[in-house]
mmCIF file of C-alpha atoms in Angstrom:
data_model
loop_
_atom_site.group_PDB
_atom_site.id
_atom_site.type_symbol
_atom_site.label_atom_id
_atom_site.label_comp_id
_atom_site.label_asym_id
_atom_site.label_seq_id
_atom_site.Cartn_x
_atom_site.Cartn_y
_atom_site.Cartn_z
ATOM 1 C CA MET A 1 -15.590 -4.602 -0.922
ATOM 2 C CA ARG A 2 -11.937 -3.900 -1.563
ATOM 3 C CA SER A 3 -10.458 -6.013 -4.325
ATOM 4 C CA ARG A 4 -7.218 -7.863 -3.690
ATOM 5 C CA SER A 5 -5.760 -7.970 -7.153
ATOM 6 C CA SER A 6 -4.092 -6.099 -9.960
ATOM 7 C CA SER A 7 -0.571 -5.509 -11.044
ATOM 8 C CA LEU A 8 1.168 -2.927 -13.120
ATOM 9 C CA SER A 9 4.563 -3.293 -14.665
ATOM 10 C CA PRO A 10 6.724 -0.699 -16.409
ATOM 11 C CA PRO A 11 7.295 -1.340 -20.084
ATOM 12 C CA PRO A 12 9.348 -2.792 -21.612
ATOM 13 C CA LEU A 13 10.183 -4.928 -18.598
ATOM 14 C CA LYS A 14 8.405 -8.194 -17.961
ATOM 15 C CA ARG A 15 5.333 -8.137 -15.797
ATOM 16 C CA ARG A 16 6.129 -7.744 -12.130
ATOM 17 C CA ARG A 17 4.245 -9.405 -9.331
ATOM 18 C CA VAL A 18 3.102 -7.548 -6.271
ATOM 19 C CA THR A 19 2.219 -8.626 -2.756
ATOM 20 C CA PRO A 20 -1.317 -7.540 -1.875
ATOM 21 C CA PRO A 21 -1.269 -6.560 1.821
ATOM 22 C CA GLU A 22 -3.684 -7.835 4.382
ATOM 23 C CA ALA A 23 -5.694 -5.208 6.199
ATOM 24 C CA SER A 24 -3.035 -4.722 8.866
ATOM 25 C CA SER A 25 0.245 -5.465 7.103
ATOM 26 C CA CYS A 26 1.835 -6.722 3.938
ATOM 27 C CA THR A 27 2.124 -10.454 3.390
ATOM 28 C CA LEU A 28 5.594 -11.966 3.466
ATOM 29 C CA ALA A 29 4.802 -14.925 1.230
ATOM 30 C CA ALA A 30 5.831 -14.937 -2.429
ATOM 31 C CA PRO A 31 3.263 -12.936 -4.445
ATOM 32 C CA PRO A 32 1.129 -14.897 -6.918
ATOM 33 C CA PRO A 33 0.708 -13.796 -10.525
ATOM 34 C CA ILE A 34 -1.988 -11.137 -10.828
ATOM 35 C CA PRO A 35 -3.969 -10.169 -13.947
ATOM 36 C CA GLU A 36 -3.419 -6.791 -15.553
ATOM 37 C CA LEU A 37 -5.255 -3.787 -14.187
ATOM 38 C CA PRO A 38 -8.237 -2.588 -16.263
ATOM 39 C CA PRO A 39 -8.515 1.107 -17.180
ATOM 40 C CA PRO A 40 -10.009 3.447 -14.559
ATOM 41 C CA ASP A 41 -13.759 3.215 -14.010
ATOM 42 C CA PRO A 42 -15.321 6.196 -15.839
ATOM 43 C CA SER A 43 -18.299 6.256 -13.433
ATOM 44 C CA ASN A 44 -16.770 8.737 -10.979
ATOM 45 C CA ASP A 45 -18.075 9.086 -7.426
ATOM 46 C CA HIS A 46 -19.234 12.716 -7.524
ATOM 47 C CA ARG A 47 -19.880 12.850 -3.803
ATOM 48 C CA THR A 48 -16.158 13.385 -3.302
ATOM 49 C CA THR A 49 -14.879 16.240 -5.464
ATOM 50 C CA THR A 50 -11.570 16.872 -3.682
ATOM 51 C CA LEU A 51 -9.121 14.725 -1.759
ATOM 52 C CA ARG A 52 -6.821 16.022 0.965
ATOM 53 C CA ILE A 53 -3.632 13.999 1.237
ATOM 54 C CA TYR A 54 -1.180 14.359 4.108
ATOM 55 C CA SER A 55 2.348 12.978 4.197
ATOM 56 C CA TRP A 56 4.624 12.733 7.218
ATOM 57 C CA ASN A 57 7.837 10.932 8.046
ATOM 58 C CA ILE A 58 6.745 10.127 11.585
ATOM 59 C CA ASN A 59 10.113 8.566 12.556
ATOM 60 C CA GLY A 60 8.542 5.916 14.776
ATOM 61 C CA ILE A 61 4.814 5.470 15.227
ATOM 62 C CA ALA A 62 4.917 3.999 18.749
ATOM 63 C CA PRO A 63 4.772 7.326 20.677
ATOM 64 C CA TYR A 64 1.486 8.158 18.922
ATOM 65 C CA LEU A 65 -0.362 5.064 20.077
ATOM 66 C CA ASP A 66 -1.340 6.586 23.431
ATOM 67 C CA THR A 67 -5.045 7.383 23.842
ATOM 68 C CA GLN A 68 -4.594 9.179 27.163
ATOM 69 C CA ARG A 69 -3.007 12.304 25.665
ATOM 70 C CA PRO A 70 -5.544 15.034 24.903
ATOM 71 C CA ILE A 71 -5.205 17.195 21.820
ATOM 72 C CA THR A 72 -4.239 20.155 24.015
ATOM 73 C CA THR A 73 -0.828 18.529 24.494
ATOM 74 C CA PHE A 74 -0.158 19.322 20.843
ATOM 75 C CA PHE A 75 0.072 23.051 21.604
ATOM 76 C CA PRO A 76 2.877 24.899 23.425
ATOM 77 C CA THR A 77 2.014 25.805 27.000
ATOM 78 C CA SER A 78 3.593 29.227 26.584
ATOM 79 C CA THR A 79 4.971 31.348 23.777
ATOM 80 C CA SER A 80 6.315 34.136 25.968
ATOM 81 C CA SER A 81 9.182 32.289 27.632
ATOM 82 C CA PRO A 82 11.735 29.715 26.489
ATOM 83 C CA ARG A 83 11.129 26.071 27.296
ATOM 84 C CA LYS A 84 12.524 25.147 30.710
ATOM 85 C CA PRO A 85 14.827 22.150 31.035
ATOM 86 C CA GLY A 86 13.043 18.967 31.976
ATOM 87 C CA PRO A 87 11.384 15.865 30.531
ATOM 88 C CA SER A 88 10.254 15.947 26.913
ATOM 89 C CA PRO A 89 6.681 17.207 26.589
ATOM 90 C CA PRO A 90 3.980 14.657 25.761
ATOM 91 C CA TYR A 91 2.706 14.342 22.216
ATOM 92 C CA PRO A 92 -0.782 13.514 20.974
ATOM 93 C CA SER A 93 -2.180 10.237 19.759
ATOM 94 C CA LEU A 94 -2.639 9.632 16.060
ATOM 95 C CA ARG A 95 -6.330 10.328 16.544
ATOM 96 C CA ALA A 96 -5.543 13.780 17.935
ATOM 97 C CA CYS A 97 -3.364 14.474 14.895
ATOM 98 C CA LEU A 98 -6.231 13.521 12.579
ATOM 99 C CA HIS A 99 -8.509 15.909 14.446
ATOM 100 C CA ARG A 100 -5.971 18.716 14.295
ATOM 101 C CA TRP A 101 -5.652 18.237 10.528
ATOM 102 C CA SER A 102 -9.475 18.260 10.099
ATOM 103 C CA PHE A 103 -9.700 14.563 9.215
ATOM 104 C CA PRO A 104 -7.968 14.355 5.813
ATOM 105 C CA HIS A 105 -8.930 11.636 3.347
ATOM 106 C CA ILE A 106 -5.502 9.963 3.130
ATOM 107 C CA ILE A 107 -2.448 10.063 5.387
ATOM 108 C CA CYS A 108 0.841 8.633 4.150
ATOM 109 C CA LEU A 109 3.242 7.881 7.004
ATOM 110 C CA GLN A 110 6.875 6.918 6.489
ATOM 111 C CA GLU A 111 9.509 5.365 8.721
ATOM 112 C CA VAL A 112 6.911 3.880 11.058
ATOM 113 C CA LYS A 113 9.523 1.509 12.531
ATOM 114 C CA VAL A 114 7.266 -1.488 13.109
ATOM 115 C CA ALA A 115 8.630 -5.011 12.781
ATOM 116 C CA PRO A 116 6.735 -7.255 10.329
ATOM 117 C CA SER A 117 6.080 -9.724 13.146
ATOM 118 C CA ASP A 118 4.669 -7.023 15.439
ATOM 119 C CA THR A 119 0.989 -7.526 14.717
ATOM 120 C CA THR A 120 0.113 -5.968 18.079
ATOM 121 C CA SER A 121 1.392 -2.533 17.071
ATOM 122 C CA GLN A 122 -0.270 -2.807 13.671
ATOM 123 C CA ALA A 123 -3.596 -3.581 15.332
ATOM 124 C CA SER A 124 -3.035 -0.736 17.806
ATOM 125 C CA VAL A 125 -2.716 1.750 14.956
ATOM 126 C CA ARG A 126 -6.099 0.720 13.566
ATOM 127 C CA ARG A 127 -7.654 0.958 17.016
ATOM 128 C CA ILE A 128 -6.093 4.304 17.957
ATOM 129 C CA ILE A 129 -7.089 6.099 14.771
ATOM 130 C CA ASN A 130 -10.732 5.286 15.496
ATOM 131 C CA ILE A 131 -10.931 6.057 19.229
ATOM 132 C CA PRO A 132 -12.376 9.528 19.851
ATOM 133 C CA PHE A 133 -10.334 11.652 22.225
ATOM 134 C CA ALA A 134 -13.328 13.908 23.046
ATOM 135 C CA ASN A 135 -16.697 12.833 24.422
ATOM 136 C CA ASN A 136 -18.621 14.780 21.805
ATOM 137 C CA GLU A 137 -16.680 13.497 18.804
ATOM 138 C CA PRO A 138 -18.794 11.449 16.344
ATOM 139 C CA THR A 139 -17.802 7.793 16.329
ATOM 140 C CA THR A 140 -19.881 6.340 13.498
ATOM 141 C CA GLU A 141 -19.539 8.830 10.636
ATOM 142 C CA PRO A 142 -17.485 7.325 7.789
ATOM 143 C CA SER A 143 -15.714 10.679 7.398
ATOM 144 C CA ARG A 144 -14.315 10.262 10.934
ATOM 145 C CA LEU A 145 -13.288 6.588 10.738
ATOM 146 C CA TYR A 146 -10.193 5.114 9.128
ATOM 147 C CA ASP A 147 -8.467 1.931 7.953
ATOM 148 C CA SER A 148 -4.711 1.449 8.024
ATOM 149 C CA TYR A 149 -2.474 -0.514 5.647
ATOM 150 C CA PHE A 150 1.201 -1.328 6.089
ATOM 151 C CA CYS A 151 4.195 -2.252 4.004
ATOM 152 C CA LEU A 152 6.987 -3.391 6.304
ATOM 153 C CA PRO A 153 10.568 -4.536 5.625
ATOM 154 C CA ARG A 154 11.178 -8.137 4.656
ATOM 155 C CA ASP A 155 14.738 -7.872 3.336
ATOM 156 C CA LYS A 156 16.871 -10.068 5.600
ATOM 157 C CA TYR A 157 20.129 -8.470 4.430
ATOM 158 C CA ASN A 158 19.348 -4.763 4.022
ATOM 159 C CA ALA A 159 16.698 -4.070 6.667
ATOM 160 C CA THR A 160 17.728 -5.946 9.778
ATOM 161 C CA GLY A 161 18.610 -3.293 12.357
ATOM 162 C CA PHE A 162 16.750 -2.849 15.658
ATOM 163 C CA GLY A 163 14.995 -6.186 15.408
ATOM 164 C CA GLY A 164 13.406 -5.274 12.093
ATOM 165 C CA LYS A 165 11.996 -1.987 13.427
ATOM 166 C CA VAL A 166 13.361 0.059 10.542
ATOM 167 C CA TYR A 167 11.810 1.824 7.571
ATOM 168 C CA GLY A 168 8.200 0.842 6.842
ATOM 169 C CA VAL A 169 5.267 2.865 5.525
ATOM 170 C CA CYS A 170 1.618 3.062 6.555
ATOM 171 C CA THR A 171 -1.284 4.508 4.582
ATOM 172 C CA ILE A 172 -4.381 5.575 6.527
ATOM 173 C CA ILE A 173 -7.570 5.875 4.465
ATOM 174 C CA ARG A 174 -10.859 7.433 5.525
ATOM 175 C CA HIS A 175 -13.842 5.074 5.515
ATOM 176 C CA ASP A 176 -15.967 7.100 3.109
ATOM 177 C CA ILE A 177 -13.445 6.509 0.304
ATOM 178 C CA VAL A 178 -12.257 3.004 1.262
ATOM 179 C CA PRO A 179 -14.786 1.100 -0.920
ATOM 180 C CA SER A 180 -13.293 2.483 -4.141
ATOM 181 C CA SER A 181 -9.705 1.792 -3.120
ATOM 182 C CA ARG A 182 -7.231 -1.054 -3.457
ATOM 183 C CA THR A 183 -3.857 -1.149 -1.709
ATOM 184 C CA LYS A 184 -0.834 -3.177 -2.739
ATOM 185 C CA THR A 185 2.955 -3.453 -2.569
ATOM 186 C CA VAL A 186 5.531 -4.109 -5.304
ATOM 187 C CA ASP A 187 8.047 -6.918 -5.594
ATOM 188 C CA TRP A 188 11.029 -4.641 -6.354
ATOM 189 C CA ASP A 189 10.867 -3.169 -2.847
ATOM 190 C CA LEU A 190 11.673 -5.474 0.068
ATOM 191 C CA GLU A 191 12.596 -2.731 2.550
ATOM 192 C CA GLY A 192 9.069 -1.501 3.277
ATOM 193 C CA ARG A 193 9.336 1.665 1.201
ATOM 194 C CA VAL A 194 6.445 1.542 -1.293
ATOM 195 C CA LEU A 195 2.697 1.253 -0.744
ATOM 196 C CA ILE A 196 0.327 1.933 -3.638
ATOM 197 C CA THR A 197 -3.350 2.829 -3.253
ATOM 198 C CA GLU A 198 -5.605 2.922 -6.301
ATOM 199 C CA PHE A 199 -8.891 4.846 -6.368
ATOM 200 C CA SER A 200 -10.528 3.407 -9.465
ATOM 201 C CA ASN A 201 -13.622 5.647 -9.267
ATOM 202 C CA HIS A 202 -11.375 8.664 -9.725
ATOM 203 C CA GLY A 203 -8.667 7.151 -11.912
ATOM 204 C CA LEU A 204 -6.179 8.198 -9.240
ATOM 205 C CA VAL A 205 -3.281 6.256 -7.735
ATOM 206 C CA ILE A 206 -1.300 7.409 -4.691
ATOM 207 C CA PHE A 207 2.223 6.167 -3.985
ATOM 208 C CA ASN A 208 3.303 6.327 -0.339
ATOM 209 C CA ILE A 209 7.103 6.451 -0.607
ATOM 210 C CA TYR A 210 10.034 6.326 1.780
ATOM 211 C CA ALA A 211 12.881 6.638 -0.697
ATOM 212 C CA VAL A 212 16.375 5.304 -0.132
ATOM 213 C CA ASN A 213 18.866 7.715 1.414
ATOM 214 C CA GLY A 214 22.065 7.830 -0.624
ATOM 215 C CA THR A 215 25.115 6.785 1.427
ATOM 216 C CA THR A 216 28.312 4.803 0.971
ATOM 217 C CA ASN A 217 26.945 1.973 3.119
ATOM 218 C CA PRO A 218 26.900 -1.364 1.280
ATOM 219 C CA TYR A 219 23.817 -2.651 -0.494
ATOM 220 C CA ARG A 220 23.469 -6.426 -0.587
ATOM 221 C CA ASP A 221 21.687 -8.698 -2.983
ATOM 222 C CA PRO A 222 18.399 -9.470 -1.163
ATOM 223 C CA SER A 223 18.652 -13.124 -2.204
ATOM 224 C CA THR A 224 22.308 -13.949 -1.518
ATOM 225 C CA GLY A 225 23.543 -11.215 0.816
ATOM 226 C CA LYS A 226 26.458 -10.456 -1.511
ATOM 227 C CA VAL A 227 27.499 -6.804 -1.653
ATOM 228 C CA ILE A 228 26.584 -5.506 -5.116
ATOM 229 C CA GLY A 229 26.964 -1.762 -4.599
ATOM 230 C CA ASP A 230 26.286 1.013 -2.140
ATOM 231 C CA ARG A 231 23.161 2.895 -1.067
ATOM 232 C CA HIS A 232 23.798 5.612 -3.659
ATOM 233 C CA MET A 233 23.517 2.991 -6.372
ATOM 234 C CA ARG A 234 20.412 1.550 -4.758
ATOM 235 C CA LYS A 235 18.847 5.011 -4.530
ATOM 236 C CA ARG A 236 19.176 5.570 -8.270
ATOM 237 C CA THR A 237 17.816 2.084 -8.988
ATOM 238 C CA PHE A 238 14.880 2.909 -6.697
ATOM 239 C CA HIS A 239 14.248 6.099 -8.709
ATOM 240 C CA THR A 240 14.167 4.113 -11.928
ATOM 241 C CA GLU A 241 11.835 1.423 -10.580
ATOM 242 C CA LEU A 242 9.447 3.997 -9.123
ATOM 243 C CA CYS A 243 9.493 6.071 -12.309
ATOM 244 C CA ASP A 244 8.701 2.993 -14.404
ATOM 245 C CA GLU A 245 5.824 2.043 -12.103
ATOM 246 C CA CYS A 246 4.335 5.540 -12.324
ATOM 247 C CA ALA A 247 4.759 5.607 -16.102
ATOM 248 C CA ARG A 248 2.848 2.352 -16.471
ATOM 249 C CA TYR A 249 -0.103 3.807 -14.590
ATOM 250 C CA GLU A 250 -0.069 6.997 -16.624
ATOM 251 C CA ALA A 251 0.053 4.986 -19.849
ATOM 252 C CA ARG A 252 -3.264 3.433 -18.805
ATOM 253 C CA GLY A 253 -4.900 6.771 -18.110
ATOM 254 C CA TRP A 254 -4.383 7.052 -14.355
ATOM 255 C CA LYS A 255 -3.376 10.267 -12.603
ATOM 256 C CA VAL A 256 -0.483 9.707 -10.201
ATOM 257 C CA VAL A 257 0.417 11.277 -6.861
ATOM 258 C CA VAL A 258 3.781 10.447 -5.289
ATOM 259 C CA ALA A 259 3.828 11.466 -1.623
ATOM 260 C CA GLY A 260 6.499 10.873 0.966
ATOM 261 C CA ASP A 261 10.062 11.294 2.083
ATOM 262 C CA LEU A 262 11.912 11.305 -1.240
ATOM 263 C CA ASN A 263 15.249 11.996 0.493
ATOM 264 C CA ILE A 264 16.199 14.587 -2.098
ATOM 265 C CA SER A 265 16.491 18.387 -2.097
ATOM 266 C CA GLN A 266 16.061 19.686 -5.623
ATOM 267 C CA ALA A 267 17.608 23.161 -5.425
ATOM 268 C CA PRO A 268 19.427 25.613 -3.138
ATOM 269 C CA LEU A 269 16.049 27.101 -2.246
ATOM 270 C CA ASP A 270 15.199 23.764 -0.608
ATOM 271 C CA SER A 271 18.133 23.572 1.798
ATOM 272 C CA TYR A 272 19.693 25.706 4.511
ATOM 273 C CA PRO A 273 22.470 26.540 4.789
ATOM 274 C CA GLN A 274 23.214 24.661 1.543
ATOM 275 C CA LEU A 275 22.602 21.574 -0.555
ATOM 276 C CA ARG A 276 24.701 18.472 -0.171
ATOM 277 C CA LEU A 277 27.258 18.966 -2.922
ATOM 278 C CA GLY A 278 29.231 15.722 -2.856
ATOM 279 C CA LYS A 279 29.651 14.049 -6.241
ATOM 280 C CA GLU A 280 27.235 11.196 -5.467
ATOM 281 C CA HIS A 281 24.583 13.551 -4.059
ATOM 282 C CA VAL A 282 24.769 15.732 -7.159
ATOM 283 C CA GLN A 283 24.393 12.629 -9.308
ATOM 284 C CA ASN A 284 21.423 11.411 -7.252
ATOM 285 C CA ARG A 285 19.728 14.796 -7.606
ATOM 286 C CA GLN A 286 20.246 14.895 -11.350
ATOM 287 C CA HIS A 287 18.951 11.355 -11.741
ATOM 288 C CA PHE A 288 15.829 12.197 -9.731
ATOM 289 C CA LYS A 289 15.117 15.166 -12.007
ATOM 290 C CA GLU A 290 15.662 13.087 -15.133
ATOM 291 C CA CYS A 291 13.118 10.558 -13.898
ATOM 292 C CA PHE A 292 10.407 12.745 -12.392
ATOM 293 C CA VAL A 293 10.863 16.400 -13.371
ATOM 294 C CA LYS A 294 11.911 16.376 -17.032
ATOM 295 C CA ARG A 295 9.039 16.759 -19.448
ATOM 296 C CA LYS A 296 7.667 13.669 -21.131
ATOM 297 C CA GLU A 297 9.062 14.685 -24.500
ATOM 298 C CA GLU A 298 12.499 14.760 -22.862
ATOM 299 C CA GLY A 299 12.125 11.269 -21.399
ATOM 300 C CA GLY A 300 10.856 12.092 -17.887
ATOM 301 C CA LEU A 301 7.458 11.996 -16.226
ATOM 302 C CA GLY A 302 7.021 15.767 -16.094
ATOM 303 C CA MET A 303 5.528 15.571 -12.603
ATOM 304 C CA ARG A 304 4.745 18.764 -10.723
ATOM 305 C CA ASP A 305 6.132 19.703 -7.328
ATOM 306 C CA THR A 306 2.825 20.694 -5.715
ATOM 307 C CA PHE A 307 4.316 22.866 -2.963
ATOM 308 C CA ARG A 308 6.350 24.918 -5.436
ATOM 309 C CA GLU A 309 3.406 25.145 -7.839
ATOM 310 C CA VAL A 310 1.172 26.649 -5.164
ATOM 311 C CA ARG A 311 3.656 28.494 -2.935
ATOM 312 C CA GLY A 312 6.200 29.659 -5.480
ATOM 313 C CA MET A 313 9.517 30.766 -3.996
ATOM 314 C CA GLU A 314 8.370 30.503 -0.387
ATOM 315 C CA ARG A 315 10.966 28.967 1.923
ATOM 316 C CA LYS A 316 9.619 26.122 4.012
ATOM 317 C CA TYR A 317 11.310 22.878 4.974
ATOM 318 C CA THR A 318 10.250 19.372 5.962
ATOM 319 C CA TYR A 319 13.401 17.928 7.538
ATOM 320 C CA ARG A 320 14.080 19.618 10.873
ATOM 321 C CA PRO A 321 16.786 17.634 12.669
ATOM 322 C CA ARG A 322 16.602 17.145 16.387
ATOM 323 C CA GLY A 323 19.563 18.021 18.580
ATOM 324 C CA ARG A 324 19.894 21.435 16.911
ATOM 325 C CA VAL A 325 18.331 24.792 17.571
ATOM 326 C CA TRP A 326 15.235 25.147 15.368
ATOM 327 C CA GLY A 327 16.377 26.867 12.171
ATOM 328 C CA GLU A 328 20.065 25.966 12.255
ATOM 329 C CA GLY A 329 19.837 23.423 9.458
ATOM 330 C CA MET A 330 16.931 22.136 7.379
ATOM 331 C CA ASP A 331 15.946 20.658 4.036
ATOM 332 C CA ARG A 332 12.811 20.149 1.956
ATOM 333 C CA VAL A 333 13.226 16.457 1.212
ATOM 334 C CA ASP A 334 9.577 15.412 1.604
ATOM 335 C CA LEU A 335 7.563 16.030 -1.555
ATOM 336 C CA ILE A 336 4.140 15.519 -3.047
ATOM 337 C CA LEU A 337 4.409 15.175 -6.816
ATOM 338 C CA ALA A 338 1.426 15.142 -9.178
ATOM 339 C CA SER A 339 0.811 14.082 -12.757
ATOM 340 C CA GLN A 340 0.118 16.629 -15.434
ATOM 341 C CA GLY A 341 -3.649 16.937 -15.838
ATOM 342 C CA LEU A 342 -4.435 16.605 -12.127
ATOM 343 C CA THR A 343 -5.811 19.812 -10.632
ATOM 344 C CA VAL A 344 -4.050 20.932 -7.449
ATOM 345 C CA SER A 345 -6.228 23.377 -5.499
ATOM 346 C CA ASP A 346 -3.896 23.930 -2.513
ATOM 347 C CA ALA A 347 -0.724 22.643 -0.861
ATOM 348 C CA ASP A 348 1.481 23.559 2.075
ATOM 349 C CA ILE A 349 4.055 22.419 4.633
ATOM 350 C CA LEU A 350 3.255 22.580 8.359
ATOM 351 C CA ASP A 351 6.681 24.000 9.096
ATOM 352 C CA GLU A 352 6.337 24.615 12.830
ATOM 353 C CA GLU A 353 8.218 23.093 15.735
ATOM 354 C CA VAL A 354 5.025 21.922 17.414
ATOM 355 C CA GLU A 355 4.070 19.976 14.260
ATOM 356 C CA ARG A 356 7.339 18.050 14.316
ATOM 357 C CA GLY A 357 6.327 16.166 17.452
ATOM 358 C CA ARG A 358 8.879 13.457 18.227
ATOM 359 C CA SER A 359 9.889 13.156 14.606
ATOM 360 C CA ASP A 360 12.636 15.018 12.767
ATOM 361 C CA HIS A 361 10.252 15.901 9.933
ATOM 362 C CA VAL A 362 7.091 18.003 9.720
ATOM 363 C CA PRO A 363 3.945 17.091 7.773
ATOM 364 C CA LEU A 364 2.991 18.404 4.351
ATOM 365 C CA TRP A 365 -0.288 18.188 2.456
ATOM 366 C CA VAL A 366 -2.016 18.720 -0.853
ATOM 367 C CA GLU A 367 -5.611 19.028 -1.969
ATOM 368 C CA VAL A 368 -6.452 17.692 -5.421
ATOM 369 C CA GLU A 369 -9.637 17.882 -7.432
ATOM 370 C CA VAL A 370 -10.427 14.325 -8.423
ATOM 371 C CA GLY A 371 -11.301 14.003 -12.064
ATOM 372 C CA GLY A 372 -10.171 17.586 -12.742
ATOM 373 C CA SER A 373 -7.648 18.882 -15.239
ATOM 374 C CA ASN A 374 -4.940 21.463 -14.797
ATOM 375 C CA GLU A 375 -5.318 22.611 -18.389
ATOM 376 C CA ASP A 376 -8.264 24.871 -17.505
ATOM 377 C CA GLU A 377 -7.760 26.709 -14.263
ATOM 378 C CA GLY A 378 -11.013 26.761 -12.323
ATOM 379 C CA PRO A 379 -12.165 28.868 -9.365
ATOM 380 C CA GLY A 380 -9.904 28.702 -6.351
ATOM 381 C CA LYS A 381 -7.060 27.228 -8.377
ATOM 382 C CA LYS A 382 -3.660 28.315 -7.104
ATOM 383 C CA ARG A 383 -1.078 27.929 -9.816
ATOM 384 C CA ASN A 384 2.330 29.521 -10.031
ATOM 385 C CA ARG A 385 3.169 29.390 -13.713
ATOM 386 C CA ASN A 386 6.895 29.692 -13.016
ATOM 387 C CA PHE A 387 6.883 26.170 -11.607
ATOM 388 C CA GLU A 388 4.839 24.231 -14.164
ATOM 389 C CA SER A 389 7.816 22.019 -14.997
ATOM 390 C CA GLY A 390 7.600 20.547 -11.500
ATOM 391 C CA GLY A 391 10.939 21.719 -10.133
ATOM 392 C CA VAL A 392 13.317 24.585 -9.595
ATOM 393 C CA GLU A 393 16.454 24.740 -11.687
ATOM 394 C CA GLU A 394 19.504 25.030 -9.459
ATOM 395 C CA SER A 395 21.280 27.335 -11.875
ATOM 396 C CA LYS A 396 18.527 29.946 -11.464
ATOM 397 C CA GLN A 397 18.572 29.995 -7.670
ATOM 398 C CA LYS A 398 20.813 31.794 -5.207
ATOM 399 C CA VAL A 399 21.595 30.522 -1.747
ATOM 400 C CA GLU A 400 19.936 32.919 0.651
ATOM 401 C CA THR A 401 20.994 33.626 4.217
ATOM 402 C CA ARG A 402 18.597 33.823 7.098
#
């Protein structure tokens, strides 16, 4: 059975409360006090030696709740001629995506755009991810069945557009690893941007994150509605809160994975044709690095950028805006970060137009060895030693043309 408790709080701040979500969505009631989390269970489940984690800003989950679309609709009908004008092509159901990705253990979706009151859509997600699209697909194997958990916006001043269908994250967890997991939200996020899943058997915690995008739009006090700053300010506060939450887990011996749309490009290599260079964007980027990239002895978390660690200087992007020709402008703003000491065996970005679907982002993924250590590189380990610090220094990169 999944436990419904535990709270972590970043020192030296006072203990924070969290809202444990129900199976289909997060609760909107005030969270009760929760006892402190015990250290990770040392009795590891050796049946699962690696975990594959996918992350995707889906930019609206509704189009993927159709069971009538076969997986073949996920492939281009022709590669020899340009697409003819006409209606947008159909896209697959969530179940077809899971099949195409070979049924990963965890899928972190961002910007699902589901209103907190829309329990019908939340139930549809759980149903769709478990309906086979092929007659011969197994329907009872735990490695082919999933649960879904939501954190949806409940900020009446900062997340009110489109009837509440803004932001929101959803974590999909495969049944064979559900029993060792616990999912929860945090009280410092009311916009549906943070969903935490703990795997106590492996001492691993995964943060599904849809980070704030820095803009000059006003940010209001969630309690009073009074303007207290802009979205740039809120973005940096979000960095600090998330960093503190991760640090508290690490202090208790957990390995941390942060996966999602972090809304930040770290270096010129990660943007085309160039990084956003406005004063506030530069400040946001520097603050992100101070929190997550700087080594622990320098005051940061020293987390590793898993794509850079595995793929080195390879150019791939996650944000592929619609309304432009593919390749005209793109950024790598979706990241999967990992604690030091967690072995990363592989990672990549599915940087293809067909993978974008109806979104304006493409998926990315990582495979980690649960219980492993990156201090001793084992067989099949793909490390690029030039990126052990977890990021790419802007001063060492040159903007390349395509």
